[in-house]
Every structure is written in C-alpha cells, then in structure tokens.
Coordinates of N, CA and C in Angstrom, one line a residue:
M1 N -9.3 -1.0 -6.2 CA -9.8 -0.3 -5.1 C -8.9 0.9 -4.8
Q2 N -9.5 2.0 -4.3 CA -8.7 3.2 -4.1 C -8.6 3.5 -2.6
A3 N -7.6 4.3 -2.2 CA -7.3 4.7 -0.9 C -8.5 5.3 -0.1
R4 N -9.3 6.0 -0.9 CA -10.5 6.7 -0.2 C -11.5 5.6 0.2
T5 N -11.6 4.5 -0.5 CA -12.5 3.5 -0.2 C -12.0 2.8 1.1
V6 N -10.7 2.6 1.2 CA -10.1 2.0 2.4 C -10.5 2.9 3.6
R7 N -10.3 4.2 3.4 CA -10.6 5.1 4.5 C -12.0 5.0 5.0
R8 N -12.9 5.0 4.0 CA -14.3 4.9 4.3 C -14.6 3.6 5.1
L9 N -14.1 2.5 4.7 CA -14.3 1.2 5.3 C -13.8 1.3 6.8
A10 N -12.7 1.8 7.0 CA -12.1 1.9 8.4 C -12.8 2.9 9.2
L11 N -13.2 4.0 8.7 CA -13.7 5.1 9.5 C -15.2 5.0 9.8
E12 N -15.9 4.0 9.1 CA -17.3 3.8 9.4 C -17.5 2.9 10.6
L13 N -16.4 2.4 11.1 CA -16.5 1.6 12.4 C -16.5 2.5 13.6
P14 N -17.2 2.1 14.6 CA -17.4 2.9 15.8 C -16.0 3.3 16.5
D15 N -15.9 4.6 16.8 CA -14.8 5.2 17.5 C -13.5 5.2 16.7
A16 N -13.6 4.8 15.4 CA -12.4 4.8 14.5 C -12.0 6.2 14.1
E17 N -10.7 6.4 14.1 CA -10.1 7.7 13.7 C -8.9 7.4 12.8
E18 N -8.6 8.4 12.0 CA -7.4 8.4 11.2 C -6.4 9.3 11.8
R19 N -5.1 8.9 11.9 CA -4.1 9.7 12.4 C -2.8 9.4 11.6
E20 N -2.1 10.4 11.3 CA -0.8 10.2 10.6 C 0.3 9.9 11.6
T21 N 1.0 8.8 11.3 CA 2.1 8.3 12.2 C 3.1 7.8 11.2
W22 N 4.4 8.0 11.5 CA 5.5 7.6 10.6 C 5.3 8.0 9.2
E23 N 4.7 9.2 9.0 CA 4.5 9.8 7.7 C 3.5 9.0 6.9
T24 N 2.6 8.2 7.5 CA 1.6 7.5 6.8 C 0.3 7.5 7.6
A25 N -0.8 7.3 6.9 CA -2.1 7.2 7.6 C -2.3 5.9 8.4
T26 N -2.7 6.0 9.6 CA -3.0 4.9 10.5 C -4.5 5.0 10.9
F27 N -5.1 3.9 11.1 CA -6.5 4.0 11.6 C -6.5 3.3 12.9
R28 N -7.2 4.0 13.9 CA -7.1 3.6 15.3 C -8.5 3.5 15.9
V29 N -8.6 2.7 17.0 CA -9.7 2.7 17.8 C -9.2 2.8 19.2
R30 N -9.6 3.9 19.9 CA -9.1 4.2 21.3 C -7.6 4.2 21.4
N31 N -7.0 4.9 20.3 CA -5.6 5.1 20.3 C -4.7 3.9 19.9
K32 N -5.4 2.8 19.5 CA -4.7 1.6 19.1 C -4.9 1.3 17.6
I33 N -3.7 1.1 16.9 CA -3.8 0.9 15.5 C -4.4 -0.4 15.1
F34 N -5.3 -0.4 14.1 CA -5.8 -1.7 13.6 C -5.6 -1.8 12.1
V35 N -5.3 -0.7 11.4 CA -5.0 -0.7 10.0 C -4.1 0.4 9.7
M36 N -3.1 0.2 8.8 CA -2.2 1.4 8.4 C -1.9 1.2 6.9
F37 N -1.7 2.4 6.3 CA -1.2 2.4 4.9 C 0.3 2.2 4.9
S38 N 0.8 1.7 3.8 CA 2.2 1.5 3.5 C 2.4 1.7 2.0
D39 N 3.7 1.9 1.6 CA 4.1 2.1 0.3 C 3.2 3.1 -0.5
H40 N 3.2 4.3 0.0 CA 2.5 5.4 -0.7 C 1.0 5.1 -0.9
E41 N 0.4 4.5 0.0 CA -1.1 4.1 0.0 C -1.4 3.1 -1.1
R42 N -0.4 2.3 -1.4 CA -0.7 1.1 -2.4 C -0.9 -0.2 -1.6
E43 N -0.5 -0.2 -0.4 CA -0.6 -1.4 0.5 C -1.2 -1.0 1.8
L44 N -1.7 -2.0 2.5 CA -2.2 -1.9 3.8 C -1.5 -2.9 4.7
W45 N -1.4 -2.6 5.9 CA -1.0 -3.6 7.0 C -2.2 -3.7 7.9
I46 N -2.8 -4.9 8.1 CA -4.0 -5.0 8.8 C -3.8 -6.0 10.0
K47 N -4.2 -5.6 11.2 CA -4.0 -6.5 12.3 C -4.8 -7.7 12.1
S48 N -4.3 -8.9 12.4 CA -5.0 -10.2 12.2 C -4.3 -11.2 13.2
T49 N -4.6 -12.4 12.8 CA -4.1 -13.6 13.6 C -3.0 -14.3 12.7
H50 N -2.2 -15.1 13.3 CA -1.2 -15.9 12.5 C -2.0 -16.9 11.6
D51 N -3.1 -17.5 12.1 CA -3.8 -18.4 11.3 C -4.4 -17.8 10.0
E52 N -5.0 -16.6 10.2 CA -5.5 -15.9 9.0 C -4.4 -15.4 8.1
Q53 N -3.3 -15.0 8.7 CA -2.2 -14.5 7.9 C -1.7 -15.7 7.0
H54 N -1.5 -16.8 7.6 CA -1.0 -18.0 6.9 C -2.0 -18.4 5.8
A55 N -3.3 -18.5 6.1 CA -4.3 -18.9 5.1 C -4.3 -17.9 3.9
L56 N -4.3 -16.6 4.2 CA -4.4 -15.7 3.1 C -3.2 -15.6 2.2
T57 N -2.0 -15.6 2.9 CA -0.8 -15.6 2.1 C -0.5 -16.8 1.3
S58 N -1.1 -18.0 1.7 CA -1.0 -19.2 1.0 C -2.0 -19.2 -0.2
M59 N -3.2 -18.7 0.1 CA -4.2 -18.7 -0.9 C -4.0 -17.7 -2.1
D60 N -3.5 -16.5 -1.8 CA -3.3 -15.5 -2.8 C -2.1 -14.6 -2.5
P61 N -0.9 -15.2 -2.8 CA 0.4 -14.4 -2.5 C 0.5 -13.2 -3.4
G62 N -0.3 -13.0 -4.4 CA -0.2 -11.8 -5.2 C -0.9 -10.6 -4.6
T63 N -1.8 -10.9 -3.6 CA -2.6 -9.9 -3.0 C -2.1 -9.8 -1.5
F64 N -1.9 -10.9 -0.8 CA -1.5 -10.9 0.6 C -0.1 -11.3 0.8
F65 N 0.5 -10.7 1.8 CA 1.9 -10.9 2.2 C 2.1 -10.7 3.7
V66 N 3.2 -11.1 4.2 CA 3.6 -10.9 5.5 C 4.4 -9.6 5.6
P67 N 3.9 -8.6 6.2 CA 4.6 -7.3 6.2 C 5.8 -7.2 7.1
P68 N 6.7 -6.4 6.9 CA 7.8 -6.2 7.8 C 7.4 -5.6 9.1
Y69 N 8.1 -5.8 10.2 CA 7.9 -5.2 11.5 C 6.7 -5.8 12.2
V70 N 5.5 -5.8 11.6 CA 4.3 -6.3 12.3 C 3.9 -7.7 11.9
G71 N 4.5 -8.2 10.8 CA 4.1 -9.5 10.3 C 4.4 -10.6 11.3
P72 N 5.5 -10.5 12.1 CA 5.7 -11.6 13.1 C 4.6 -11.6 14.2
S73 N 3.8 -10.6 14.3 CA 2.7 -10.5 15.3 C 1.4 -11.0 14.6
G74 N 1.4 -11.4 13.4 CA 0.2 -11.9 12.7 C -0.5 -10.9 11.8
W75 N 0.0 -9.8 11.6 CA -0.6 -8.8 10.7 C -0.5 -9.2 9.3
I76 N -1.4 -8.8 8.5 CA -1.5 -9.2 7.1 C -1.2 -8.0 6.2
G77 N -0.3 -8.1 5.2 CA -0.1 -7.1 4.2 C -1.1 -7.3 3.1
V78 N -1.6 -6.2 2.5 CA -2.7 -6.3 1.5 C -2.3 -5.3 0.4
R79 N -2.3 -5.8 -0.9 CA -2.1 -4.9 -2.0 C -3.5 -4.5 -2.4
I80 N -3.7 -3.2 -2.3 CA -5.0 -2.6 -2.5 C -5.5 -2.8 -3.9
R81 N -4.7 -2.8 -4.9 CA -5.2 -2.9 -6.3 C -5.8 -4.2 -6.6
T82 N -5.4 -5.3 -5.9 CA -5.9 -6.6 -6.2 C -6.9 -7.3 -5.2
V83 N -7.1 -6.6 -4.1 CA -8.0 -7.2 -3.0 C -9.4 -7.0 -3.4
D84 N -10.2 -8.0 -3.1 CA -11.7 -8.0 -3.2 C -12.2 -7.0 -2.1
R85 N -13.1 -6.2 -2.5 CA -13.7 -5.2 -1.6 C -14.4 -5.8 -0.4
D86 N -15.2 -6.8 -0.6 CA -15.9 -7.5 0.5 C -14.9 -8.2 1.5
E87 N -13.9 -8.8 0.9 CA -12.9 -9.4 1.7 C -12.1 -8.4 2.6
L88 N -11.8 -7.2 1.9 CA -11.1 -6.2 2.7 C -12.0 -5.6 3.8
R89 N -13.3 -5.5 3.5 CA -14.2 -5.0 4.6 C -14.2 -6.0 5.7
E90 N -14.2 -7.2 5.4 CA -14.2 -8.3 6.5 C -12.9 -8.2 7.3
L91 N -11.8 -8.1 6.6 CA -10.5 -8.0 7.3 C -10.4 -6.7 8.2
V92 N -10.8 -5.6 7.7 CA -10.7 -4.4 8.4 C -11.6 -4.4 9.6
T93 N -12.8 -5.0 9.5 CA -13.8 -5.1 10.6 C -13.2 -6.1 11.6
E94 N -12.6 -7.2 11.2 CA -12.0 -8.1 12.2 C -10.8 -7.5 12.9
A95 N -10.1 -6.7 12.2 CA -8.9 -6.0 12.8 C -9.4 -5.1 13.9
W96 N -10.5 -4.4 13.5 CA -11.1 -3.4 14.5 C -11.6 -4.2 15.8
K97 N -12.2 -5.4 15.5 CA -12.7 -6.2 16.6 C -11.6 -6.7 17.5
L98 N -10.4 -7.0 16.9 CA -9.3 -7.5 17.7 C -8.7 -6.4 18.5
T99 N -9.0 -5.1 18.2 CA -8.3 -4.0 18.8 C -9.3 -3.2 19.8
A100 N -10.6 -3.1 19.4 CA -11.5 -2.3 20.2 C -11.8 -3.0 21.6
Q101 N -12.3 -2.2 22.5 CA -12.7 -2.7 23.8 C -13.9 -3.7 23.6
K102 N -13.9 -4.7 24.5 CA -14.9 -5.7 24.4 C -16.4 -5.2 24.4
R103 N -16.6 -4.1 25.2 CA -18.0 -3.6 25.3 C -18.3 -2.9 23.9
L104 N -17.4 -2.3 23.3 CA -17.6 -1.6 22.0 C -17.9 -2.7 20.9
V105 N -17.2 -3.8 20.9 CA -17.3 -4.9 20.0 C -18.7 -5.5 20.2
Q106 N -19.1 -5.7 21.4 CA -20.4 -6.3 21.7 C -21.5 -5.4 21.2
A107 N -21.4 -4.1 21.5 CA -22.5 -3.2 21.0 C -22.5 -3.2 19.5
F108 N -21.4 -3.3 18.8 CA -21.3 -3.3 17.4 C -22.0 -4.6 16.8
D109 N -21.6 -5.7 17.4 CA -22.2 -7.0 17.0 C -23.7 -7.1 17.2
E110 N -24.2 -6.5 18.3 CA -25.6 -6.4 18.6 C -26.3 -5.6 17.6
A111 N -25.8 -4.5 17.2 CA -26.4 -3.6 16.3 C -26.4 -4.2 14.9
E112 N -25.4 -5.0 14.5 CA -25.3 -5.6 13.2 C -26.3 -6.8 13.2
A113 N -26.6 -7.4 14.3 CA -27.6 -8.5 14.3 C -29.0 -8.1 14.1
V114 N -29.3 -6.8 14.3 CA -30.7 -6.3 14.2 C -31.1 -6.1 12.8

C-alpha cells in the first residue's frame, strides 16, 4: 500500500482534514488527531482501544506494533507495506469514529446503512 492510498482512506471520512504536525502528516476530525504518519510515511499510528491493540499485535506482529508515546493510550502502529487494505480502511474508520463528535458518527452510520 502507498501513502496516497492512506490519505484517500482518511480524507474520505466526513470533516477529516490533513495537517502537518511534528514534521509529519496527521489526519484530524474537528482538530483532533485520529491517524498520523510516522517513519517517513512507512508507518501509521492509528487511534484505537487497548483490546484492539492487543489483538492485532498478537495476531500479526510483523504488521502491527505498539507505537511510542501514544501506544500506552491504546493506539496501534501499522506498517503500511504489509497491512491489508480492507483492514486498514476498517481501522481508520474506527479511529475516526472514536474521535469524531457523536452526531457526526451517527450521521455517517445512517448514511452507510442506506
């Protein structure tokens, strides 16, 4: 997978925007980060839960890892070259849902159900 694909997945979500912070691209909804690049756009740090982090890092440690700084909060590190596209889409969408306002998530879920 390539960085441009990651950008497209993140930016297709409602109110998502890309902003450079700490000399790297971050993806935000209403000014809150839900995904960020790391390691020269070879890795991603994705907001998640501790349960999901544990499951993914146990299942595929070659692709998923606990990132520094944000890992203790449940974020997942993802190596872009080895991640499955559909799985990444799901992780990015869930990260957005954890971050976005409840009304925005509800509207998104309702539109997806149609």
